[in-house]
């Protein structure tokens, strides 16, 4: 398969490559959701998902 990755040698280079790949002009996940299903339905979905997470954490 290839040589095993060693975090001490490859980690910083991979992290730098990852950070450089960010596009400051890219849409956020919420903006992409709104574009796909519309703002009203998207807001309801995000609200329901957030509320579900809050409820789940309080019940624990």
Short mmCIF file of N, CA and C in Angstrom, two decimals:
data_model
loop_
_atom_site.label_atom_id
_atom_site.label_comp_id
_atom_site.label_asym_id
_atom_site.label_seq_id
_atom_site.Cartn_x
_atom_site.Cartn_y
_atom_site.Cartn_z
N UNK A 1 0.81 -1.21 0.00
CA UNK A 1 0.00 0.00 0.00
C UNK A 1 0.84 1.26 0.00
N UNK A 2 2.00 1.21 0.46
CA UNK A 2 2.83 2.39 0.57
C UNK A 2 3.38 2.48 1.97
N UNK A 3 4.19 3.48 2.17
CA UNK A 3 4.81 3.64 3.47
C UNK A 3 3.81 4.24 4.47
N UNK A 4 3.89 3.85 5.73
CA UNK A 4 2.98 4.42 6.74
C UNK A 4 3.26 5.90 6.93
N UNK A 5 2.21 6.62 7.26
CA UNK A 5 2.36 8.05 7.51
C UNK A 5 2.92 8.27 8.90
N UNK A 6 3.87 9.17 9.00
CA UNK A 6 4.43 9.53 10.30
C UNK A 6 4.01 10.96 10.59
N UNK A 7 3.23 11.13 11.65
CA UNK A 7 2.69 12.46 11.96
C UNK A 7 3.79 13.49 12.18
N UNK A 8 4.92 13.06 12.68
CA UNK A 8 5.98 14.02 12.95
C UNK A 8 6.58 14.60 11.68
N UNK A 9 6.51 13.86 10.58
CA UNK A 9 7.09 14.37 9.34
C UNK A 9 6.05 14.90 8.36
N UNK A 10 4.88 14.29 8.33
CA UNK A 10 3.87 14.68 7.34
C UNK A 10 2.78 15.57 7.90
N UNK A 11 2.57 15.53 9.19
CA UNK A 11 1.47 16.28 9.81
C UNK A 11 1.47 17.76 9.50
N UNK A 12 2.55 18.46 9.77
CA UNK A 12 2.56 19.91 9.49
C UNK A 12 2.34 20.24 8.02
N UNK A 13 2.91 19.45 7.12
CA UNK A 13 2.74 19.70 5.70
C UNK A 13 1.29 19.47 5.28
N UNK A 14 0.65 18.41 5.80
CA UNK A 14 -0.75 18.15 5.47
C UNK A 14 -1.66 19.23 6.04
N UNK A 15 -1.37 19.68 7.24
CA UNK A 15 -2.17 20.74 7.85
C UNK A 15 -2.06 22.03 7.04
N UNK A 16 -0.85 22.37 6.62
CA UNK A 16 -0.66 23.57 5.81
C UNK A 16 -1.42 23.47 4.48
N UNK A 17 -1.36 22.32 3.85
CA UNK A 17 -2.08 22.11 2.60
C UNK A 17 -3.58 22.25 2.80
N UNK A 18 -4.09 21.71 3.90
CA UNK A 18 -5.52 21.81 4.22
C UNK A 18 -5.93 23.26 4.42
N UNK A 19 -5.17 24.00 5.19
CA UNK A 19 -5.50 25.40 5.47
C UNK A 19 -5.46 26.24 4.19
N UNK A 20 -4.50 25.98 3.33
CA UNK A 20 -4.40 26.73 2.07
C UNK A 20 -5.58 26.45 1.14
N UNK A 21 -6.26 25.32 1.33
CA UNK A 21 -7.37 24.96 0.45
C UNK A 21 -8.65 25.72 0.76
N UNK A 22 -8.72 26.40 1.91
CA UNK A 22 -9.93 27.15 2.25
C UNK A 22 -10.15 28.30 1.28
N UNK A 23 -11.37 28.43 0.83
CA UNK A 23 -11.75 29.50 -0.08
C UNK A 23 -12.59 30.51 0.71
N UNK A 24 -12.07 31.71 0.94
CA UNK A 24 -12.82 32.68 1.73
C UNK A 24 -14.12 33.13 1.06
N UNK A 25 -14.27 32.84 -0.22
CA UNK A 25 -15.47 33.25 -0.94
C UNK A 25 -16.47 32.10 -1.10
N UNK A 26 -16.15 30.94 -0.58
CA UNK A 26 -17.04 29.78 -0.69
C UNK A 26 -18.28 30.00 0.19
N UNK A 27 -19.40 29.45 -0.26
CA UNK A 27 -20.63 29.54 0.52
C UNK A 27 -20.53 28.67 1.77
N UNK A 28 -21.19 29.10 2.82
CA UNK A 28 -21.25 28.30 4.04
C UNK A 28 -22.23 27.14 3.82
N UNK A 29 -22.21 26.19 4.72
CA UNK A 29 -23.14 25.06 4.62
C UNK A 29 -24.58 25.54 4.66
N UNK A 30 -24.87 26.52 5.51
CA UNK A 30 -26.23 27.06 5.61
C UNK A 30 -26.64 27.74 4.30
N UNK A 31 -25.74 28.49 3.71
CA UNK A 31 -26.04 29.15 2.44
C UNK A 31 -26.29 28.14 1.32
N UNK A 32 -25.52 27.05 1.32
CA UNK A 32 -25.73 26.00 0.31
C UNK A 32 -27.08 25.32 0.52
N UNK A 33 -27.45 25.10 1.79
CA UNK A 33 -28.75 24.49 2.10
C UNK A 33 -29.88 25.39 1.61
N UNK A 34 -29.80 26.69 1.92
CA UNK A 34 -30.83 27.64 1.49
C UNK A 34 -30.94 27.66 -0.04
N UNK A 35 -29.84 27.57 -0.73
CA UNK A 35 -29.85 27.57 -2.20
C UNK A 35 -30.54 26.33 -2.74
N UNK A 36 -30.40 25.21 -2.05
CA UNK A 36 -31.00 23.94 -2.52
C UNK A 36 -32.49 23.84 -2.22
N UNK A 37 -32.89 24.19 -0.99
CA UNK A 37 -34.29 23.94 -0.60
C UNK A 37 -35.06 25.21 -0.26
N UNK A 38 -34.43 26.34 -0.35
CA UNK A 38 -35.11 27.60 -0.04
C UNK A 38 -34.83 28.04 1.38
N UNK A 39 -34.91 29.35 1.58
CA UNK A 39 -34.56 29.93 2.88
C UNK A 39 -35.54 29.54 3.98
N UNK A 40 -36.84 29.59 3.71
CA UNK A 40 -37.82 29.28 4.76
C UNK A 40 -37.70 27.84 5.25
N UNK A 41 -37.70 26.89 4.33
CA UNK A 41 -37.60 25.48 4.72
C UNK A 41 -36.23 25.21 5.34
N UNK A 42 -35.19 25.81 4.79
CA UNK A 42 -33.85 25.64 5.34
C UNK A 42 -33.75 26.12 6.78
N UNK A 43 -34.34 27.28 7.06
CA UNK A 43 -34.32 27.81 8.44
C UNK A 43 -35.06 26.88 9.39
N UNK A 44 -36.20 26.35 8.94
CA UNK A 44 -36.96 25.43 9.79
C UNK A 44 -36.16 24.16 10.06
N UNK A 45 -35.50 23.65 9.05
CA UNK A 45 -34.71 22.44 9.20
C UNK A 45 -33.54 22.67 10.16
N UNK A 46 -32.82 23.75 9.97
CA UNK A 46 -31.68 24.06 10.86
C UNK A 46 -32.17 24.25 12.28
N UNK A 47 -33.27 24.97 12.46
CA UNK A 47 -33.82 25.19 13.80
C UNK A 47 -34.20 23.86 14.45
N UNK A 48 -34.86 22.97 13.69
CA UNK A 48 -35.26 21.67 14.24
C UNK A 48 -34.04 20.83 14.61
N UNK A 49 -33.01 20.88 13.79
CA UNK A 49 -31.81 20.10 14.10
C UNK A 49 -31.10 20.64 15.33
N UNK A 50 -31.03 21.95 15.45
CA UNK A 50 -30.37 22.56 16.60
C UNK A 50 -31.16 22.27 17.87
N UNK A 51 -32.46 22.42 17.79
CA UNK A 51 -33.31 22.16 18.97
C UNK A 51 -33.21 20.70 19.40
N UNK A 52 -33.16 19.79 18.45
CA UNK A 52 -33.02 18.37 18.78
C UNK A 52 -31.73 18.11 19.52
N UNK A 53 -30.66 18.76 19.11
CA UNK A 53 -29.38 18.59 19.78
C UNK A 53 -29.40 19.15 21.18
N UNK A 54 -30.07 20.27 21.37
CA UNK A 54 -30.15 20.89 22.70
C UNK A 54 -30.99 20.01 23.61
N UNK A 55 -32.12 19.52 23.11
CA UNK A 55 -32.98 18.68 23.92
C UNK A 55 -32.25 17.40 24.33
N UNK A 56 -31.52 16.82 23.38
CA UNK A 56 -30.80 15.58 23.67
C UNK A 56 -29.75 15.76 24.74
N UNK A 57 -29.08 16.91 24.74
CA UNK A 57 -28.04 17.13 25.73
C UNK A 57 -28.61 17.40 27.13
N UNK A 58 -29.79 18.00 27.20
CA UNK A 58 -30.40 18.26 28.50
C UNK A 58 -30.94 17.00 29.14
N UNK A 59 -31.40 16.08 28.30
CA UNK A 59 -31.99 14.84 28.82
C UNK A 59 -30.93 13.93 29.41
N UNK A 60 -29.69 14.09 28.99
CA UNK A 60 -28.64 13.20 29.47
C UNK A 60 -28.22 13.49 30.89
#
